[in-house]
XYZ file of C-alpha atoms in Angstrom:
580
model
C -19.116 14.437 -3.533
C -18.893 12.821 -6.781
C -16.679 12.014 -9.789
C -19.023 14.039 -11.999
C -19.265 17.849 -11.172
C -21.868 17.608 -14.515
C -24.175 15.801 -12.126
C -23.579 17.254 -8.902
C -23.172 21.058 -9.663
C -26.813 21.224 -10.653
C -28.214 19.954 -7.684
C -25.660 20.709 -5.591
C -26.749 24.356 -6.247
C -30.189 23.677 -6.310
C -29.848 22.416 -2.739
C -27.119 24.811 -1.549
C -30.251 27.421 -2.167
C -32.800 25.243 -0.295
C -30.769 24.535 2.845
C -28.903 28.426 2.799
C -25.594 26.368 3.209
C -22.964 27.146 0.078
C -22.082 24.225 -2.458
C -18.443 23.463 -1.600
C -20.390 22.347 2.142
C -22.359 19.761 0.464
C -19.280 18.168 -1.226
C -18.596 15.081 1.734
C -22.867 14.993 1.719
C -22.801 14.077 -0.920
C -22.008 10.079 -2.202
C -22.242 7.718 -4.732
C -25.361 5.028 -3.832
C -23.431 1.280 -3.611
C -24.444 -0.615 -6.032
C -27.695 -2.958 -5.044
C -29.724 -6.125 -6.866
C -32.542 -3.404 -6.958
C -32.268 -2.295 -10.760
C -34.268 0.845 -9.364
C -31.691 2.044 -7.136
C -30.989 5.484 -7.438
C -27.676 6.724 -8.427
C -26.588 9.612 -5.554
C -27.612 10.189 -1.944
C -27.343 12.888 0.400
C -26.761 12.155 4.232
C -28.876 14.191 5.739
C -27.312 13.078 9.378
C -24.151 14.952 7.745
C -26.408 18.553 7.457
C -27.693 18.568 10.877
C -24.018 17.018 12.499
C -23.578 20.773 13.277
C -26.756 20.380 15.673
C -25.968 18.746 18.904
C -29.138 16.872 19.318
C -28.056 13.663 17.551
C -30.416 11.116 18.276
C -32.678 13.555 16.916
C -36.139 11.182 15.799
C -36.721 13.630 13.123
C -33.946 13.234 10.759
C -36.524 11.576 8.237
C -39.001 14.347 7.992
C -36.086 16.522 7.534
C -35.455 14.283 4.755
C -38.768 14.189 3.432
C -39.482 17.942 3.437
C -35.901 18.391 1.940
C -37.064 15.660 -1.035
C -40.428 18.030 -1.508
C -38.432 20.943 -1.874
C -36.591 19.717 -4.974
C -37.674 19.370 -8.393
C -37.096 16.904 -10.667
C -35.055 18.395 -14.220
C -32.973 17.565 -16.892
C -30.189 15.826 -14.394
C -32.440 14.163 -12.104
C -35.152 12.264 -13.227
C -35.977 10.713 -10.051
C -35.663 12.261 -6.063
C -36.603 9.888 -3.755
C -36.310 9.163 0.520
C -34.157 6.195 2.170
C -32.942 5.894 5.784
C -31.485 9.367 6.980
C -30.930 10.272 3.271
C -32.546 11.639 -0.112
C -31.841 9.869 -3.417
C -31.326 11.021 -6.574
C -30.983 9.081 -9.884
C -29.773 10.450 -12.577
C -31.156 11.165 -16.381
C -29.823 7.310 -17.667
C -28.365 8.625 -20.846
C -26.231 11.409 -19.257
C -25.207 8.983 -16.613
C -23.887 6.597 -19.602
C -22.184 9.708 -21.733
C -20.906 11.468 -18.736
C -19.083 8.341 -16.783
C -17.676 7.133 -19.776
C -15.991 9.991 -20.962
C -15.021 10.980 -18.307
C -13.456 7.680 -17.627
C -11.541 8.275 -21.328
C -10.692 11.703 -21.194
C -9.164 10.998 -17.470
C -7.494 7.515 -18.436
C -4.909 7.033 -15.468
C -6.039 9.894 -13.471
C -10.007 8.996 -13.110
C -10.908 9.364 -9.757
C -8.083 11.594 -8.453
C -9.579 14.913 -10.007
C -12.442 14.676 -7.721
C -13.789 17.243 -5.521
C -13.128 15.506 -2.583
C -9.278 16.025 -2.933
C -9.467 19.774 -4.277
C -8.146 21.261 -0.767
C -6.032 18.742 -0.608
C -2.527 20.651 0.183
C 1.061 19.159 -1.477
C 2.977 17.764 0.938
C 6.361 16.273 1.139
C 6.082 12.474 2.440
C 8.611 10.194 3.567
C 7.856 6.701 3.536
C 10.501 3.921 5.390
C 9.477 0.229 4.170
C 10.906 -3.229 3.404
C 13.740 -2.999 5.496
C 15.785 -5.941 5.863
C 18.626 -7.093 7.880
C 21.464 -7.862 5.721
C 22.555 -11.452 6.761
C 19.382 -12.265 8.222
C 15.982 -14.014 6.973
C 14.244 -11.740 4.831
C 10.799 -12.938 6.165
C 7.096 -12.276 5.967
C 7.100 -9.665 8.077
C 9.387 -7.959 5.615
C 7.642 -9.170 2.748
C 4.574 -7.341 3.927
C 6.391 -4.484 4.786
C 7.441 -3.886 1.033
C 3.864 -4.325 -0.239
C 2.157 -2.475 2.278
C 4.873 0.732 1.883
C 4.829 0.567 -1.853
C 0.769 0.972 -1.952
C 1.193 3.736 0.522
C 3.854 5.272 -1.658
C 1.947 4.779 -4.645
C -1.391 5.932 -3.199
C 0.381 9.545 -1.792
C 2.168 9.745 -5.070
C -1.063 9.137 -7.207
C -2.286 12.388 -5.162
C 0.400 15.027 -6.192
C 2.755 14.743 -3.183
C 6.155 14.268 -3.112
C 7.208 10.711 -2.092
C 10.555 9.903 -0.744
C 10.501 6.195 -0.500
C 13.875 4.700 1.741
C 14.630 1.594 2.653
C 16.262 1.578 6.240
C 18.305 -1.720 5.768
C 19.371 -3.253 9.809
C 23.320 -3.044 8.398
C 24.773 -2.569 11.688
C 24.712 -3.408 15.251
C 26.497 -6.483 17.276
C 25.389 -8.971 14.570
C 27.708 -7.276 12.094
C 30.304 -8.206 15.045
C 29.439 -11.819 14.464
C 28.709 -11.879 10.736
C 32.701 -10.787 10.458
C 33.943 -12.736 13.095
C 32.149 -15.618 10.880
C 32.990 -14.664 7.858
C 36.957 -14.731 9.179
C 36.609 -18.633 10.184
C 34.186 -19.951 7.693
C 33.720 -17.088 4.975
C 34.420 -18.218 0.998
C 34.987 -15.215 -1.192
C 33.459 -17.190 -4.229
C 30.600 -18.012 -2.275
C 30.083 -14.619 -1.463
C 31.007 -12.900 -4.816
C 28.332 -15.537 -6.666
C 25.192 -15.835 -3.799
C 25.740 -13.051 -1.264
C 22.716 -13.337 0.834
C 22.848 -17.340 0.672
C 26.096 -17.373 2.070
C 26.019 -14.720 4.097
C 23.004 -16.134 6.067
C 24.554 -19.488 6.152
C 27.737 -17.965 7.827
C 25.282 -15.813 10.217
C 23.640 -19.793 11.751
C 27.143 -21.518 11.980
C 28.898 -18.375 13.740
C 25.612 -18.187 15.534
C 26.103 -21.620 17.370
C 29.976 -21.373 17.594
C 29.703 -18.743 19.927
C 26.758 -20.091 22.073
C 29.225 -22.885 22.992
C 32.636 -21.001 22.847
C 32.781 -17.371 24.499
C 35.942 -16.309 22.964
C 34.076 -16.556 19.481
C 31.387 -13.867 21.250
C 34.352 -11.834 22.763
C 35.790 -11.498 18.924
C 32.177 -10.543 17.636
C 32.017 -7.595 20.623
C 35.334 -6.765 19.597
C 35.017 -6.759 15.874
C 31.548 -4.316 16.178
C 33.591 -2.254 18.900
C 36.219 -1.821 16.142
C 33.419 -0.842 13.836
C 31.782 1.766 15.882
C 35.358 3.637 16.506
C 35.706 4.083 12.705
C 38.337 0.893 11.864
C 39.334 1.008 8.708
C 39.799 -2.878 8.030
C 37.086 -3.532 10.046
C 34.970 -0.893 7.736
C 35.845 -2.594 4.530
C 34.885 -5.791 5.206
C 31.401 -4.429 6.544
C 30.919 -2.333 3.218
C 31.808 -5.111 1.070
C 28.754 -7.122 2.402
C 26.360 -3.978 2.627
C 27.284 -3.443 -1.166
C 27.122 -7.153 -2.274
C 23.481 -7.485 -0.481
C 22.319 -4.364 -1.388
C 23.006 -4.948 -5.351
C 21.171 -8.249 -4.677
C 17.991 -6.683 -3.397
C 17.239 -4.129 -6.266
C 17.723 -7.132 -8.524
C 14.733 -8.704 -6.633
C 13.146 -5.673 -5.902
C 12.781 -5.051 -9.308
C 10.885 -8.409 -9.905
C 8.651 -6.907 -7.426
C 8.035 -4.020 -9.510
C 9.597 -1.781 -6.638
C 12.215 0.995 -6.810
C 13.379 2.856 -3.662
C 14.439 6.341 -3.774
C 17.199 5.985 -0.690
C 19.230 2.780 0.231
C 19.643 4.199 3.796
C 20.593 1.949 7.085
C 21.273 1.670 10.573
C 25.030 2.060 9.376
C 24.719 5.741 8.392
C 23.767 7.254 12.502
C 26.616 5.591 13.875
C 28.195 9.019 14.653
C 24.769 10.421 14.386
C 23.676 8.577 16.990
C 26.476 9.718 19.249
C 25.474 13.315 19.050
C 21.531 12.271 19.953
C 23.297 10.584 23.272
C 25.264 13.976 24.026
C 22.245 16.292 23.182
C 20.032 14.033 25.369
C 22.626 14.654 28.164
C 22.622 17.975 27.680
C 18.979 18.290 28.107
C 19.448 16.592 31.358
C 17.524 13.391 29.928
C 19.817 10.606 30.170
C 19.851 8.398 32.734
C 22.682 6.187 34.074
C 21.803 2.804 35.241
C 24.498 0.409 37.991
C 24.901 -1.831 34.924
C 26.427 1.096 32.945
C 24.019 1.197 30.205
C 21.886 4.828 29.845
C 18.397 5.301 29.530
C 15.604 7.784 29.125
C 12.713 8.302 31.640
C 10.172 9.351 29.081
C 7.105 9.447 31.401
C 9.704 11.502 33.775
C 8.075 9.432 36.928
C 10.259 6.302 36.640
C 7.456 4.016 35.258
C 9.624 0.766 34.216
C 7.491 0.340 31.122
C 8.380 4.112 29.985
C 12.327 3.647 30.425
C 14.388 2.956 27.293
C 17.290 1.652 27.040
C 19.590 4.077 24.586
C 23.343 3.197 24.815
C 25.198 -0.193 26.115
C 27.648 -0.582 28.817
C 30.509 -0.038 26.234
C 29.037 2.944 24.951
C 27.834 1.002 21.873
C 24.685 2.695 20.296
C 20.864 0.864 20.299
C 18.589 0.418 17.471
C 16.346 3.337 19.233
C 18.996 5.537 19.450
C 19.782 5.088 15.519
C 16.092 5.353 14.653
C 16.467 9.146 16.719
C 19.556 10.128 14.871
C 17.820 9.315 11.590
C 14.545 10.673 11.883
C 16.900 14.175 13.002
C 18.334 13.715 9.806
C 15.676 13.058 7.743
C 13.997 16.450 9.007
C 17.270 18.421 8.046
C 17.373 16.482 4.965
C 13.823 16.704 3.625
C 11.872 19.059 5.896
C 9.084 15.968 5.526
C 5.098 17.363 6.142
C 5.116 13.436 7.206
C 7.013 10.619 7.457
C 5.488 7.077 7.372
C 6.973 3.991 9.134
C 6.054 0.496 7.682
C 6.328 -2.047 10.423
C 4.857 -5.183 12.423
C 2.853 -4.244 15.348
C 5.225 -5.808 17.241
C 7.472 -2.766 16.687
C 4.278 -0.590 18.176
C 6.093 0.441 21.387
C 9.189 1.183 19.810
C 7.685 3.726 17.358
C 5.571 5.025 20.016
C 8.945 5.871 22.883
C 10.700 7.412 19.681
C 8.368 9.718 18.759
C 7.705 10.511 22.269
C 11.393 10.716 22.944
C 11.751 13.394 19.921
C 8.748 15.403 21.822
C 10.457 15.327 24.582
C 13.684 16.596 23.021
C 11.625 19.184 21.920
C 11.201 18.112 18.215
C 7.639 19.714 17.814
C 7.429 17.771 14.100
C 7.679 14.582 16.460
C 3.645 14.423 15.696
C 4.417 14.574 11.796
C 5.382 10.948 12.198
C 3.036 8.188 11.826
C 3.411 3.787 12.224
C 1.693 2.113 10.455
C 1.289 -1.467 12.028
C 0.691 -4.973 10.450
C -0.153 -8.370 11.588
C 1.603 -11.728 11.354
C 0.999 -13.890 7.980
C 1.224 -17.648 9.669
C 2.273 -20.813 7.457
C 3.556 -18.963 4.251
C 6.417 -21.869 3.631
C 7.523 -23.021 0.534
C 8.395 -26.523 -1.035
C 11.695 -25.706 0.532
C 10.353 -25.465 3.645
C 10.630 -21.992 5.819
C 10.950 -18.773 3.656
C 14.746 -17.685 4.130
C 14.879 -15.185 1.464
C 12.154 -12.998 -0.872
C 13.554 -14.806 -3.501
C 12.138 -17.752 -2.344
C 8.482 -16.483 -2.140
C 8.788 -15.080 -5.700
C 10.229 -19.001 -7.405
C 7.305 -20.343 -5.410
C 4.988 -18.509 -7.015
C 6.178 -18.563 -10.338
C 6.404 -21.802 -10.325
C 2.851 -22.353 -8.952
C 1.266 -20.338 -11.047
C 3.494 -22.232 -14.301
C 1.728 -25.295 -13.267
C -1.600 -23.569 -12.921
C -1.443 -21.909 -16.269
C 0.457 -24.977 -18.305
C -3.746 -26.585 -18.031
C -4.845 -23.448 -20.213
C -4.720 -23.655 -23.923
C -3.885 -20.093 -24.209
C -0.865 -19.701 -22.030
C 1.133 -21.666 -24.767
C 0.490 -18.366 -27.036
C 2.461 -16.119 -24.440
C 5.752 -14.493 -25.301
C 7.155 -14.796 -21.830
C 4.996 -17.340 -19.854
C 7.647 -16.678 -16.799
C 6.992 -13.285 -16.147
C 2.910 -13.376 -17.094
C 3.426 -16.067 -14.412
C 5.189 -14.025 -11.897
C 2.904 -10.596 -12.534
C -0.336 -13.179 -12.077
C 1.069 -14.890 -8.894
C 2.260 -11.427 -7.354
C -1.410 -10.179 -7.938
C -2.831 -13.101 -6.172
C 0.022 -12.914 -3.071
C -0.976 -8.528 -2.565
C -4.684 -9.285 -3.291
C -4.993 -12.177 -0.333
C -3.130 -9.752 1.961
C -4.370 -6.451 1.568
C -8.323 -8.038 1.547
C -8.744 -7.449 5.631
C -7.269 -4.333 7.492
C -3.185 -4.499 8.011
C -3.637 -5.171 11.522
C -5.679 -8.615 11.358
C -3.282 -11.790 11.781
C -4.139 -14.603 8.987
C -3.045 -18.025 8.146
C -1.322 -17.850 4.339
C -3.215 -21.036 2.123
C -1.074 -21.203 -1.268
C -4.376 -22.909 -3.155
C -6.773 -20.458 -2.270
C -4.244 -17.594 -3.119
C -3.928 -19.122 -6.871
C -8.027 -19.446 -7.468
C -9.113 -18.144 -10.533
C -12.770 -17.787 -9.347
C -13.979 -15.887 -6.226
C -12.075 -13.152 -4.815
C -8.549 -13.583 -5.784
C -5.724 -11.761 -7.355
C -5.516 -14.163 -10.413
C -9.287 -13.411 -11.527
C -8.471 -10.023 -11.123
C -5.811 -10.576 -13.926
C -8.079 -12.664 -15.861
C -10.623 -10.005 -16.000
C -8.642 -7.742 -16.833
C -6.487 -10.031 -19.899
C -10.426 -11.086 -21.221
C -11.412 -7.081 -21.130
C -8.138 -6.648 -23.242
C -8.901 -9.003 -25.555
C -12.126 -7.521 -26.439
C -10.426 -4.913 -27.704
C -7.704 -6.558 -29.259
C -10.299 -8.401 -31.050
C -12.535 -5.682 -32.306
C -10.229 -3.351 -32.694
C -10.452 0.813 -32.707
C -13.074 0.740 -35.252
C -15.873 0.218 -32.724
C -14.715 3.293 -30.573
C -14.916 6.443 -32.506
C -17.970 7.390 -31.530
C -21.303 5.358 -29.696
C -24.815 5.715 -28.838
C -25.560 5.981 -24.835
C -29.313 5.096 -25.531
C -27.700 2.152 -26.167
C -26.332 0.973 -22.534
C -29.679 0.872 -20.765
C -29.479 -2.649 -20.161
C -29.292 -3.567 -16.079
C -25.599 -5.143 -16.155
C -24.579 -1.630 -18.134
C -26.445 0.219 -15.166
C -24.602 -2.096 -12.728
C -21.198 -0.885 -13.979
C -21.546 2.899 -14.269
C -23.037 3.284 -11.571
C -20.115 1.420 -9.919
C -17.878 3.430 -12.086
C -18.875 6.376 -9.709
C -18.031 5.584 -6.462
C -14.187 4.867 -7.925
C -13.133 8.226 -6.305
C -15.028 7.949 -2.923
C -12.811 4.657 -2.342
C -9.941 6.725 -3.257
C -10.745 8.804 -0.548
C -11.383 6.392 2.142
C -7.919 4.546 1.577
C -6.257 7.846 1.531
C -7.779 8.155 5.176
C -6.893 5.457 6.424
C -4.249 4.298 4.601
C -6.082 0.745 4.429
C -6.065 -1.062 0.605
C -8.933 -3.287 1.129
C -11.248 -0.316 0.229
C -9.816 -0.345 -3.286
C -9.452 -4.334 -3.122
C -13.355 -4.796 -2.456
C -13.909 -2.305 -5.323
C -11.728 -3.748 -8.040
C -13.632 -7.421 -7.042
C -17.195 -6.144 -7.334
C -15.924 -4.577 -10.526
C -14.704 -7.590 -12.082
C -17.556 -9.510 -10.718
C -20.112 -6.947 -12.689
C -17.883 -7.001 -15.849
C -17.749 -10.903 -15.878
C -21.721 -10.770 -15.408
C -22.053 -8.417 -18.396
C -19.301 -10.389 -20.436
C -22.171 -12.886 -21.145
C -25.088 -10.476 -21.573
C -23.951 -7.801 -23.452
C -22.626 -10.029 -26.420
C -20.589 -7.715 -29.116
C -19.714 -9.834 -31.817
C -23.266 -9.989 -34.171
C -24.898 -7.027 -32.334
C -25.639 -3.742 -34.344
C -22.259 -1.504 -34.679
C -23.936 1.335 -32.844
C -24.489 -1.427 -29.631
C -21.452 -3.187 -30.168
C -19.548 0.332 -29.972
C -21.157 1.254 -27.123
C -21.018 -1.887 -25.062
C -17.159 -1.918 -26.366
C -17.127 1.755 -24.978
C -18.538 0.316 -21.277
C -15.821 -2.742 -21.379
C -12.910 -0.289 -21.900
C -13.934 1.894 -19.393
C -14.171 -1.186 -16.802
C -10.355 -2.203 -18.053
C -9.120 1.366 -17.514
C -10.286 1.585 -14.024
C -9.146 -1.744 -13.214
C -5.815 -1.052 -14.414
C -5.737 2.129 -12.633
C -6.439 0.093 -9.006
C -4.422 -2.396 -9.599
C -1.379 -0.265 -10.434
C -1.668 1.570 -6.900
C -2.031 -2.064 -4.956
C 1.301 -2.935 -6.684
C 0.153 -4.957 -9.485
C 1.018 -5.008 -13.208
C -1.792 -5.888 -15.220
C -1.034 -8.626 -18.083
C -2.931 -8.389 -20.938
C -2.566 -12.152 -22.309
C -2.872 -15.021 -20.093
């Protein structure tokens, strides 16, 4: 594989001739070498293990004199100046002046779309991808768990999107079910209308605790709550207007915060919206002869079909009330009529694992073949993210926080007192730091949240991410356009310059791994080692003083570095500040 067909197509013939194979079969055999303290390394290597996987002999103790006949085969030409052997591989390092043209302009002439053009993603086909993240419950916390969840979906949406396919991105807000019964019931005894006109969430929440521990001590406050939601679920008009008011009021309250996240959805959908929906799944699943009646009068499905306890779930109350399962049927049935989705993404805790899993399984068994279209995508718990307020209650409270942090942070640096808007530099910097510290491990590790080491400008942090990338601008702020019409390659030979273009070309590969796997940390690790390399060369390759012809070029190298960082950080869900 590679970036740079202008590399690869040469050998990649040259080889494809050798081994009888044709090129496009040596595109995944080919990768970008990671780059090493050896200043000799070479630039390219070809897994041989990935030739012979066809064989079935694996632990095959020859693999290195295929290697080594395949490297005496091969000729050394205008490309490749060097062909070498490693473990299981042959190495190639490319001409050092075409490596320094080619990367760089192909890093300009591709500006946002650098790394998606590759090879690797040439078959891939367009699909149509639904993505369900964030989801809150109006009335309740919005916690970490959420938090996460709107992070974690928006790189996933941003990653797809990035590739050509089209995203649908909804937010399936929990705006329904017995707490709405409660919330009401609440709101009747304790509710202000100012209160809820001026802080929605605030007061809603607040109204949510106090109902909360009225009825745990008086019953006829839970009978009204079961009565109120029963109301709701036959279609009550009064009971109906009340409900939408608060749906409206806390959904026009998360965009605004949303939108400080730099996150848009494309569907305010909700629990709300299968109500009848969800009816129809009950009556079709009776019809199929797959609904159960239990002695306590609630229904449930048998989806092993053996009556294995852990395989039964529960699908409709007593009172004929519908279950979050049930809703989550009727609205991945809709979404299919709605969409006709190639896939459709779910962005949840693990602790929702089972859930997803008896869903999709119940859809199969329904005889929903597209059942296997749909994929979970599981996180772990952040422990200890609290605030000086204590517990986080609301998003809001994370995003103050960290504004406020990284004020204090930033009021110690001459600079920052030079910045139009020092709140939102602040916000963008902190929100960089929060996304970098939690997509650095896979989304299914646990870890314990540490506010100081989040806000760190050195090491592997968020913030020196942003710092790179401000200094990088700078540069070019500071020498202006006159540097960058045109440059001489011979004159990036230096190590550090190495360092970076050779870096520069694995950009794609990591691409392709996240889009596998739908991890971030591949890009994370990337856009650190980057940033790492450009600091390095920052102090070596000095512009100001040096030669225009070097100062253009090294100028050249600097932008390219920016332009790639920008381009990562904009999938992770960062916006890169250019003054801090």
């Amino acid at each position: 594989m590679s970036l740079l067909p202008n590399f690869e197509c040469p050998f990649r013939a040259v080889l494809s001739r050798v081994l009888d194979l044709p090129p496009e079969n040596l595109i995944k055999s080919i990768s970008a070498v990671p780059i090493s303290k050896n200043e000799e390394a070479a630039d390219f290597q070809l897994s041989v293990d990935s030739l012979l996987e066809k064989d079935n002999d694996h632990s095959r103790p020859d693999i290195q004199v295929h290697a080594k006949r395949l490297a005496e085969k091969l000729r050394c030409d205008t490309v490749v100046s060097e062909i070498s052997t490693g473990e299981r591989t042959v190495n190639f390092k490319i001409n050092r002046e075409l490596l320094t043209k080619t990367v760089l302009k192909q890093v300009i002439e591709d500006g946002s779309k650098y790394g998606l053009k590759s090879e690797l993603f040439s078959d891939l086909p367009q699909k149509k991808i639904v993505v369900e993240f964030s989801s809150p419950n109006v009335a309740k916390k919005f916690h970490v768990g959420h938090l996460r969840s709107t992070i974690i979906g928006n790189f996933i949406a941003n990653l797809k999107e990035a590739l050509g396919h089209q995203v649908i991105r909804i937010n399936y807000l929990g705006d329904w079910g017995m707490q709405f019964g409660l919330l009401a019931t609440g709101f009747q005894l304790f509710g202000y209308e100012e209160k809820l006109q001026s802080n929605p969430l605030q007061h809603l929440f607040e109204v949510y605790i106090q109902v909360n521990k009225e009825a745990a001590d008086d019953k006829s406050v839970a009978k009204l709550a079961q009565e109120f939601f029963q109301r709701l679920e036959l279609g009550d008009v009064q009971a109906l207007s009340l409900w939408q008011k608060f749906r409206d009021l806390s959904i026009e309250e998360y965009i605004r915060i949303y939108k400080r996240l730099g996150i848009y959805f494309d569907e305010y959908s909700g629990e709300s919206f299968y109500r009848e929906k969800s009816q129809e799944v009950l009556k079709l699943l009776e019809s199929k002869g797959l609904l159960l009646k239990t002695i306590k009068g609630t229904a449930v499905v048998d989806i092993s079909g053996n009556g294995d306890p852990s395989s039964i779930c529960t699908v409709m109350r007593s009172d004929g009330t519908s279950l979050y399962a049930t809703r989550d049927l009727a609205a991945a049935i809709d979404r299919m009529d709605k969409y006709n989705f190639d896939t459709m993404i779910y962005v949840t805790d693990k602790g929702q694992k089972k859930h997803f899993q008896q869903v999709f399984q119940m859809l199969k068994i329904m005889g929903y073949d597209w059942a296997e279209r749909c994929q979970h995508v599981p996180f772990g718990v952040v422990q200890g993210m609290k605030t000086r307020r204590g517990d986080v209650t609301f998003l809001e409270d994370v995003l103050n926080e960290i504004q406020l942090r990284m004020l204090q942070n930033m009021a110690s640096i001459k600079t920052t007192k030079e910045l139009k808007n020092p709140q939102e530099t602040a916000e963008r910097v902190g929100l960089a730091a929060l996304i970098i510290q939690d997509f650095k491990g896979l989304l299914l590790s646990d870890y314990k949240f540490n506010w100081d080491r989040v806000f760190q400008s050195r090491g592997d942090t968020g913030v020196f991410l942003q710092y790179t990338h401000a200094r990088l601008h700078s540069l070019e702020e500071t020498f202006g356009c006159g540097y960058l019409n045109d440059f001489n390659t011979a004159c990036l030979q230096e190590p550090q310059s190495v360092s970076i273009l050779q870096h520069l070309l694995r950009f794609d590969e990591v691409l392709y791994r996240s889009s596998q796997d739908l991890q971030p940390r591949h890009i994370v690790s990337y856009l650190l080692t980057l940033s790492h390399l450009a600091a390095v060369a920052h102090k070596t390759l000095q512009i100001k003083d040096s030669p225009p012809e070097v100062a253009g070029a090294r100028l050249h190298l600097f932008k390219a570095v920016r332009s790639v960082l920008a381009n990562g950080m904009k999938l992770l869900g960062i916006t890169p500040v250019c003054r801090m």
